[in-house]
Structure formats: structure tokens, C-alpha cells
PDB file of C-alpha atoms in Angstrom:
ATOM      1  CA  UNK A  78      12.889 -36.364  44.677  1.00 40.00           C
ATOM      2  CA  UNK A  79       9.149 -36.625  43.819  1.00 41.00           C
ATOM      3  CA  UNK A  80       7.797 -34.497  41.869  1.00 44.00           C
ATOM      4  CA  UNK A  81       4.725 -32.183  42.313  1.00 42.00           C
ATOM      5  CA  UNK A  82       3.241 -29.529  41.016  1.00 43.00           C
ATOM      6  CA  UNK A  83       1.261 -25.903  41.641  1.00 42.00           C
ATOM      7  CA  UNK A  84      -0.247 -23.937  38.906  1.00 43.00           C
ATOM      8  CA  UNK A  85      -0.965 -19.861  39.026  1.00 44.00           C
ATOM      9  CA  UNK A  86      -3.369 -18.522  36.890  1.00 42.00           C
ATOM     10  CA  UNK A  87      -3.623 -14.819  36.482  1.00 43.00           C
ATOM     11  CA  UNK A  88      -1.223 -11.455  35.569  1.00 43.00           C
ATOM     12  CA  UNK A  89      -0.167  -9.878  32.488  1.00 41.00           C
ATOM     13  CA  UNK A  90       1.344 -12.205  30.175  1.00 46.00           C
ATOM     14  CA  UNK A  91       1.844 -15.467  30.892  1.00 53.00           C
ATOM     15  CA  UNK A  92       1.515 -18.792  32.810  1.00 54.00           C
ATOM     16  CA  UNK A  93       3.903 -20.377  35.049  1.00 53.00           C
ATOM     17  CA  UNK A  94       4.884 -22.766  37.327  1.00 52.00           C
ATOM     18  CA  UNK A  95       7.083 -22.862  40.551  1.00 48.00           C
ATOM     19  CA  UNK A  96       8.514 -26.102  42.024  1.00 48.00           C
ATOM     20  CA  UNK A  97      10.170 -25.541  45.605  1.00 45.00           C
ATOM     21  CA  UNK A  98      12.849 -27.338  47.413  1.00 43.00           C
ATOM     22  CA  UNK A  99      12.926 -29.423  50.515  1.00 41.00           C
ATOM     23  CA  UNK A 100      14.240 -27.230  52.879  1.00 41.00           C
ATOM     24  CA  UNK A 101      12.946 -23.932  51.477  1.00 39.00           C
ATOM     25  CA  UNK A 102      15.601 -22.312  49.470  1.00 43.00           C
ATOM     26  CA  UNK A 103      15.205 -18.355  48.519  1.00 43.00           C
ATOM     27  CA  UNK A 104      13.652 -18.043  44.474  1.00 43.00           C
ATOM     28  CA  UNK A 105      15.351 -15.831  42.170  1.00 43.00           C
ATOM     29  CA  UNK A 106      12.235 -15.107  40.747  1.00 43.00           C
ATOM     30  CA  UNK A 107      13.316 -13.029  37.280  1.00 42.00           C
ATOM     31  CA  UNK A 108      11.211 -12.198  36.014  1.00 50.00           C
ATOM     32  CA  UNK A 109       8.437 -12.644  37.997  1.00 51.00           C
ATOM     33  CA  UNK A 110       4.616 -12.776  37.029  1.00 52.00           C
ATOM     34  CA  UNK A 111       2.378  -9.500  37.266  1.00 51.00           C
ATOM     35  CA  UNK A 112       0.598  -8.553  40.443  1.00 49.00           C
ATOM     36  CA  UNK A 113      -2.344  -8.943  38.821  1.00 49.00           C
ATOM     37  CA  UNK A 114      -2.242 -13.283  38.565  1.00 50.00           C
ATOM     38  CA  UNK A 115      -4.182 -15.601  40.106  1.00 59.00           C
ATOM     39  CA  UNK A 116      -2.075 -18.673  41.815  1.00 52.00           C
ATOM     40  CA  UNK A 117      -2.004 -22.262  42.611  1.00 55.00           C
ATOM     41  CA  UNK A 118      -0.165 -24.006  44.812  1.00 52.00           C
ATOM     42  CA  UNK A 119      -0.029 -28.041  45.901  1.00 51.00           C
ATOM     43  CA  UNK A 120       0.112 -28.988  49.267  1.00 52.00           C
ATOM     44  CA  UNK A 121       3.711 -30.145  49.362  1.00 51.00           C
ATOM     45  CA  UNK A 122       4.470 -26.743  47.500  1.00 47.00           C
ATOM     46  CA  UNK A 123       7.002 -28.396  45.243  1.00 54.00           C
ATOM     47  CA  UNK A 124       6.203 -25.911  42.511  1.00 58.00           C
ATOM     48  CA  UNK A 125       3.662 -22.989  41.288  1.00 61.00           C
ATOM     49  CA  UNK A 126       1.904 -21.871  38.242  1.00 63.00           C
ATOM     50  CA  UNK A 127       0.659 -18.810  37.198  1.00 62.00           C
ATOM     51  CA  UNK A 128      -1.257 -17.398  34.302  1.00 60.00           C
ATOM     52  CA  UNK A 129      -2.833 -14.564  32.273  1.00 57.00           C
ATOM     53  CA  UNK A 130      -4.218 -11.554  33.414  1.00 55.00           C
ATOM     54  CA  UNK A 131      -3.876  -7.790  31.951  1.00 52.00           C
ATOM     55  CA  UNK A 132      -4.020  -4.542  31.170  1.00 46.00           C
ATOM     56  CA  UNK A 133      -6.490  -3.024  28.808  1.00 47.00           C
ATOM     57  CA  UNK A 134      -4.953  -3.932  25.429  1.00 48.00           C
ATOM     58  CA  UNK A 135      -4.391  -0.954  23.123  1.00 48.00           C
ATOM     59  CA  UNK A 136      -7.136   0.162  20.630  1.00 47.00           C
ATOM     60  CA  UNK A 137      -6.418  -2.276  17.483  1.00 47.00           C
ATOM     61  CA  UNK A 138      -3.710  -4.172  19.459  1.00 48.00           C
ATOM     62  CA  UNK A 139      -5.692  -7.492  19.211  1.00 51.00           C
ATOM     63  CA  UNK A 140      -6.881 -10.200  21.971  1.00 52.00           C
ATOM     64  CA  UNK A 141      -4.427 -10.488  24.314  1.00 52.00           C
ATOM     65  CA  UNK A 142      -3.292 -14.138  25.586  1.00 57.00           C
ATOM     66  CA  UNK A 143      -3.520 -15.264  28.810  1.00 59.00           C
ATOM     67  CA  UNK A 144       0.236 -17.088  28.868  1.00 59.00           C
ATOM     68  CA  UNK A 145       1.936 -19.002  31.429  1.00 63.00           C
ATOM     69  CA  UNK A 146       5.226 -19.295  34.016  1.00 57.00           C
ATOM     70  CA  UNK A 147       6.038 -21.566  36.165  1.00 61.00           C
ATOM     71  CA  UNK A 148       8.024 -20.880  39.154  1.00 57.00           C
ATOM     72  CA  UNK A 149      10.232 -24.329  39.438  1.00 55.00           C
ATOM     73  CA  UNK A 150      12.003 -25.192  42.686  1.00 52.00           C
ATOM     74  CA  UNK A 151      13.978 -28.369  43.562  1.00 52.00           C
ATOM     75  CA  UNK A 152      16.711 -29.349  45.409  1.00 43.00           C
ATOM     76  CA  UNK A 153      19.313 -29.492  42.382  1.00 58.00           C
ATOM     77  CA  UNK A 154      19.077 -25.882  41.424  1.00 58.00           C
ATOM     78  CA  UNK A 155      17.992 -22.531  42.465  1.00 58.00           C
ATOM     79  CA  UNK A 156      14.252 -21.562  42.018  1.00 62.00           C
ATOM     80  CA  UNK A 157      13.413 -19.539  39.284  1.00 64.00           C
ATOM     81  CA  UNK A 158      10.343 -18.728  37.419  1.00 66.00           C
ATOM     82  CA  UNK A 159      10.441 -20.372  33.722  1.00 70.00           C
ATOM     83  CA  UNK A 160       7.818 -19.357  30.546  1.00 73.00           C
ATOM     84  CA  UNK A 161       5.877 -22.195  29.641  1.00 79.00           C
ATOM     85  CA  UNK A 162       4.966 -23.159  26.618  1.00 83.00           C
ATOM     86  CA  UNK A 163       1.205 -23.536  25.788  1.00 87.00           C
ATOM     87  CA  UNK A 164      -0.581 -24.378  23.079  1.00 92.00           C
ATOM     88  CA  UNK A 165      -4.425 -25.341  22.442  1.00 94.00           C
ATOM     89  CA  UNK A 166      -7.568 -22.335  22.865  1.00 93.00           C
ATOM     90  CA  UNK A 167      -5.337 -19.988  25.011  1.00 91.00           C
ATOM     91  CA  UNK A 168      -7.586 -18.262  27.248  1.00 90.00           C
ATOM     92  CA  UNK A 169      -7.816 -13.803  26.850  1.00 88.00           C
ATOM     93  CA  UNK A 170      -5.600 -12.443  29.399  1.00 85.00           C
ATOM     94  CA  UNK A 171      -7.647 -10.750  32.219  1.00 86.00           C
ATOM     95  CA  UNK A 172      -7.376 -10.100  36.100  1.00 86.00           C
ATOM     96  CA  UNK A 173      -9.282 -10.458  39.111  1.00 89.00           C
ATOM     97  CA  UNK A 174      -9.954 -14.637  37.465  1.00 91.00           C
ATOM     98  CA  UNK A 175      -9.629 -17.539  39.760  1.00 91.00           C
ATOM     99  CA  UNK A 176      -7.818 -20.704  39.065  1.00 88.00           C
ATOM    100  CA  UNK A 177      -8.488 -23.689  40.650  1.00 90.00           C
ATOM    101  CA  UNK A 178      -6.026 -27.088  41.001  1.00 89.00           C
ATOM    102  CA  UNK A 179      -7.612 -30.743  40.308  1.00 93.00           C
ATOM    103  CA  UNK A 180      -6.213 -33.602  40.335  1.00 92.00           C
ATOM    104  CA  UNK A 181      -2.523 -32.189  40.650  1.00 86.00           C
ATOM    105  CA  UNK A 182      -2.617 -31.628  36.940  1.00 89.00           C
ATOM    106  CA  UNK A 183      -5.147 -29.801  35.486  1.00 92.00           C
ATOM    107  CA  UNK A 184      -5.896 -25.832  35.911  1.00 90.00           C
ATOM    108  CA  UNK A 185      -9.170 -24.441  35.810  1.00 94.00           C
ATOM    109  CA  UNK A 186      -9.562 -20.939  35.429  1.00 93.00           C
ATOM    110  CA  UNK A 187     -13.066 -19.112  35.482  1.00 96.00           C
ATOM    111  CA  UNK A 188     -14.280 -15.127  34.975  1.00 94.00           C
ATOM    112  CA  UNK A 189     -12.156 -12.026  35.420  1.00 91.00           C
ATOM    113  CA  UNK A 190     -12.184  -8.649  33.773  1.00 90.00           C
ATOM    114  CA  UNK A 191     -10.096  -7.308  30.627  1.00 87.00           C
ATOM    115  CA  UNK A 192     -10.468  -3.769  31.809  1.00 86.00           C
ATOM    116  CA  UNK A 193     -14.023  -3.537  30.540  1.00 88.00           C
ATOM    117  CA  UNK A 194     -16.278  -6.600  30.416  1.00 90.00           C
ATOM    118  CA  UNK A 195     -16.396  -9.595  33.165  1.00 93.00           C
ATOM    119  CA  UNK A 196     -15.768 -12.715  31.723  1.00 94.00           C
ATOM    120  CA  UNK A 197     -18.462 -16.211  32.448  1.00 96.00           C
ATOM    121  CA  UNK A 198     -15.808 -18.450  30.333  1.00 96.00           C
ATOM    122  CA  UNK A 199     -14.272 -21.578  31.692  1.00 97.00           C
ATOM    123  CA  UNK A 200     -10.916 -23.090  30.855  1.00 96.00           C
ATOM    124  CA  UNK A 201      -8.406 -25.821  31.446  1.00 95.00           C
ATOM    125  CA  UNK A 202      -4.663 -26.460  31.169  1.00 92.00           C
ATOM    126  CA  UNK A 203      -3.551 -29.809  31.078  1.00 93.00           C
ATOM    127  CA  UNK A 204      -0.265 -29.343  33.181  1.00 88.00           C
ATOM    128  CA  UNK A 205       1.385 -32.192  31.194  1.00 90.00           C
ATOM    129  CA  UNK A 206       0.245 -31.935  27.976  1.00 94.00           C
ATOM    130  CA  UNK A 207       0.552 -28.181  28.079  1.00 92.00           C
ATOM    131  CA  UNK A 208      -3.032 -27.472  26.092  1.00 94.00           C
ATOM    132  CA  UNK A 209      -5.809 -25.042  27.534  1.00 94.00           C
ATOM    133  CA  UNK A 210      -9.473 -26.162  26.633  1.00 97.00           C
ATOM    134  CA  UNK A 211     -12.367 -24.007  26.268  1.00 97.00           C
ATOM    135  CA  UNK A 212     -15.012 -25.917  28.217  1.00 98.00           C
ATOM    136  CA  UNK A 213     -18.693 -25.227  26.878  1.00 97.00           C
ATOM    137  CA  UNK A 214     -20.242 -27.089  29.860  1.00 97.00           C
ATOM    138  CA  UNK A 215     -24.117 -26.933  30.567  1.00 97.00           C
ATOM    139  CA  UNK A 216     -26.368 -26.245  33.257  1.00 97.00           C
ATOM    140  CA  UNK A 217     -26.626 -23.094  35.613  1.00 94.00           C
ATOM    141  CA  UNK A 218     -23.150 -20.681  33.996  1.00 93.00           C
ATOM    142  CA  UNK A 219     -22.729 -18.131  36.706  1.00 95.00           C
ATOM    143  CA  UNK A 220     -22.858 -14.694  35.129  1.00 94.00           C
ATOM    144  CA  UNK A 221     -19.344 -12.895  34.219  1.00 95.00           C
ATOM    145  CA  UNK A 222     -17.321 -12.248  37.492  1.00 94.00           C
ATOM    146  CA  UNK A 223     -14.318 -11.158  39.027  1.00 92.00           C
ATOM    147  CA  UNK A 224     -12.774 -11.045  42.286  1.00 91.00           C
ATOM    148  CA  UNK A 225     -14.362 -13.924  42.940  1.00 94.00           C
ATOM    149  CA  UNK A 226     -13.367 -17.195  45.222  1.00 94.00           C
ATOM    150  CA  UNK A 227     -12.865 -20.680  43.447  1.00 94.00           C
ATOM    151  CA  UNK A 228     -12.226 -24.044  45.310  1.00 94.00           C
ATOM    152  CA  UNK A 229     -11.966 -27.750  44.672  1.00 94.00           C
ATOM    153  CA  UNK A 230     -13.114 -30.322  46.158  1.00 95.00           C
ATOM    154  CA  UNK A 231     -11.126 -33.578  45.193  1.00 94.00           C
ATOM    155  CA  UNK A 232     -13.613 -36.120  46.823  1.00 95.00           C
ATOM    156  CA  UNK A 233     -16.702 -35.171  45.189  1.00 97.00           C
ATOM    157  CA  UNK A 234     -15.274 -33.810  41.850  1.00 97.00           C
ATOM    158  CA  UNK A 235     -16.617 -30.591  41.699  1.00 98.00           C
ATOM    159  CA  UNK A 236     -15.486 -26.958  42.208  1.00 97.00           C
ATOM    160  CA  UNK A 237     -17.294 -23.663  44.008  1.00 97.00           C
ATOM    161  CA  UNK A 238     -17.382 -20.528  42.485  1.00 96.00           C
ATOM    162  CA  UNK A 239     -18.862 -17.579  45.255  1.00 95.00           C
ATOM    163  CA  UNK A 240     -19.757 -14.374  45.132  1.00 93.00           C
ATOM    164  CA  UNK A 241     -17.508 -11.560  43.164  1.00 93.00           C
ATOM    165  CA  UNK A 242     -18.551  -8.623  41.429  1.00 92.00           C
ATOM    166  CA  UNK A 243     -19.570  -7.742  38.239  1.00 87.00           C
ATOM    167  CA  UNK A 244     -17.647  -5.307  35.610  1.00 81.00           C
ATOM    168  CA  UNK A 245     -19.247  -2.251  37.943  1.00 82.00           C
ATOM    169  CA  UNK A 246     -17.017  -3.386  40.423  1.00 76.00           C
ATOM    170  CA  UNK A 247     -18.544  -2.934  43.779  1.00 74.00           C
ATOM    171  CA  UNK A 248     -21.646  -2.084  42.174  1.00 81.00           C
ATOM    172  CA  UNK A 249     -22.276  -5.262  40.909  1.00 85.00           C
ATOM    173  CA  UNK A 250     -21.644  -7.616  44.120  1.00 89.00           C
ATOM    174  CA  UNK A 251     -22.580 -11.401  43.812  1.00 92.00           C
ATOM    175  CA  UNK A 252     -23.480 -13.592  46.585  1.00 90.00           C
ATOM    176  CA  UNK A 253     -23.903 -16.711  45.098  1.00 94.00           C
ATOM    177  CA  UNK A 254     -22.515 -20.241  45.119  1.00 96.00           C
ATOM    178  CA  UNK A 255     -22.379 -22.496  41.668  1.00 96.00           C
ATOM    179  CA  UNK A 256     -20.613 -25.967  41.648  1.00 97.00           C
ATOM    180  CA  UNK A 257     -19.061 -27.270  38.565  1.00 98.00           C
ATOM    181  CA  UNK A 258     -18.875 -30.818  38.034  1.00 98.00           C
ATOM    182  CA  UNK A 259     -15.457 -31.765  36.226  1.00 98.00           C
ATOM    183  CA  UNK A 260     -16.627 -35.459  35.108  1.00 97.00           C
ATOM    184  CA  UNK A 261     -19.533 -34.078  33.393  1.00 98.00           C
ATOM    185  CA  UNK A 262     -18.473 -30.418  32.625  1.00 98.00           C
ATOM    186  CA  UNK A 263     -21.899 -29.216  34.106  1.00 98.00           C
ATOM    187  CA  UNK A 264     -23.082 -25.832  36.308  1.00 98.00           C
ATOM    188  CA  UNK A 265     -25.426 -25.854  39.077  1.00 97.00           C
ATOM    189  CA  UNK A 266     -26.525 -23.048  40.899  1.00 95.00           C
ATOM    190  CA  UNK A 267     -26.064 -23.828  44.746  1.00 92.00           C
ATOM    191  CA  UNK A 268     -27.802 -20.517  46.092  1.00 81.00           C
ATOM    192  CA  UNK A 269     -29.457 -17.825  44.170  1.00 67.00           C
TER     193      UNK A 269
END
């Protein structure tokens, strides 16, 4: 069967990916990624990936990765969710990020919250390789966010980032739209 792929960002812990069957089987998902992750899935939903997110870490406990599972599903075997192992700048763990899928192999995550501060970084995990980046791209950065939306779009090469809310949450609401270019790692601001 061809393979494909999803990719979840987001939760305490981890990232992971989940590869589903043709027909739909049930997933023993154990264990499963925290409520708190952001997802990914591909259109033929062969598979998702999830990663990061947190609690608070404890006072002296350190910076917290953001790891990740994948939740693999073919035909051959029963779905289950599987650790994977990453290497490379491993993003903090946080919640309320967004992840964003391009080119079926590379996962972009952007903002969140670690329980005090909202987050303006950018990353990338090379689904294949299994490395996250730091990207340090130019232009317009939208200010630190979470519970924001994220989307790609494959034909022009760029992803949105709208609105979300700053580490006041719901204090703090954002309205506006940036566009990252992945070809050229650079931010523009779309609307104020």
C-alpha cells in the first residue's frame, strides 16, 4: 500500500504520527498524546503526528521538550500510536501552538504558551529525517500567540497565521493575518 503521512504537533510530551488503514480499522491508541496537542492530518489520512505541548514545568525542572508520536495505521497491523524519535533544536513543549503540513513531509509549528509567556518562534520537523529546525526567518514575525489558526497553501508556498491571543488570554485578542513564505523563510504582515 502507499504510504502517506499526517503529523500532530502539540500536548505534553511528545510527537507522533498515525498512519490509518484502508477500510478504517479501530486504533488502540496506548498511550495516546495529551489533550493539549496540536494535529496534522493528510488527506488520504494514512497516518497522524502529533507533538509537544505542556504543563507548567516545575520550578528548577528545566526546559521542557516538545517530543513526538505518531499514530501509525495500515492494513497489516492494528493502529497504534508509536514515540518517535527526534533529534536536531527540539522545540519547548507548549499548548495552544499550531502545526501546519507542507509538502507531506515537513511540520511547521508556530507560537503557543508554556503556562506563562506566548511564544513568536517557528519550527520544522523533517518527517523523514526526523530533525526539528529553528527557523530565524525575516520580515514581519507576528508577535507571540496562541490559540491561533495556521494553514498551508501548497500552490503558492506559503502559510497563514490569524488571529489568537496573547499570554492574557482573552485579553490579548489578535486579528491579524501574516503569511510565511517556506522557500525564502520570510514574514509578511497581510493585515494589521
Amino acid at each position: 500500500a502507499a504510504e502517506s503521512r499526517s503529523a500532530m504537533d502539540g500536548g505534553r510530551g511528545g510527537t507522533a504520527k498515525l498512519r490509518l488503514p484502508t477500510p478504517w480499522g479501530s486504533a488502540r491508541a496506548v498511550p495516546t498524546p495529551s489533550p493539549t496537542w496540536a494535529a496534522m492530518a493528510d488527506p488520504p489520512l494514512t497516518c497522524a503526528v502529533a507533538a509537544g505541548g505542556c504543563a507548567p514545568p516545575p520550578a528548577g525542572a528545566g526546559r521542557p521538550e516538545c517530543p513526538a508520536q505518531a499514530l501509525e495505521m495500515d492494513s497489516d497491523k492494528y493502529p497504534c500510536w508509536e514515540a518517535l524519535e527526534c533529534g536536531g533544536d527540539v522545540p519547548q513543549s507548549r499548548s495552544g501552538h499550531t502545526c501546519a503540513l507542507h509538502k507531506n513531509r515537513y511540520l511547521y509549528i508556530f507560537g503557543g504558551f508554556d503556562g506563562s509567556n506566548c511564544f513568536d518562534d517557528l519550527y520544522v520537523l523533517d518527517l523523514e529525517s526526523k530533525l526539528w529546525r529553528r527557523i530565524e526567518a525575516s520580515g514581519d514575525r507576528p508577535s507571540g500567540r496562541a490559540s491561533h489558526s495556521a494553514v498551508t497553501d501548497e500552490l503558492a508556498g506559503v502559510m497563514y497565521i490569524f488571529g489568537g491571543s496573547g499570554s492574557h488570554f482573552g485579553y490579548t485578542n489578535k486579528h491579524d493575518l501574516c503569511e510565511f513564505c517556506f522557500e525564502t523563510e520570510t514574514w509578511r504582515l497581510e493585515t494589521p
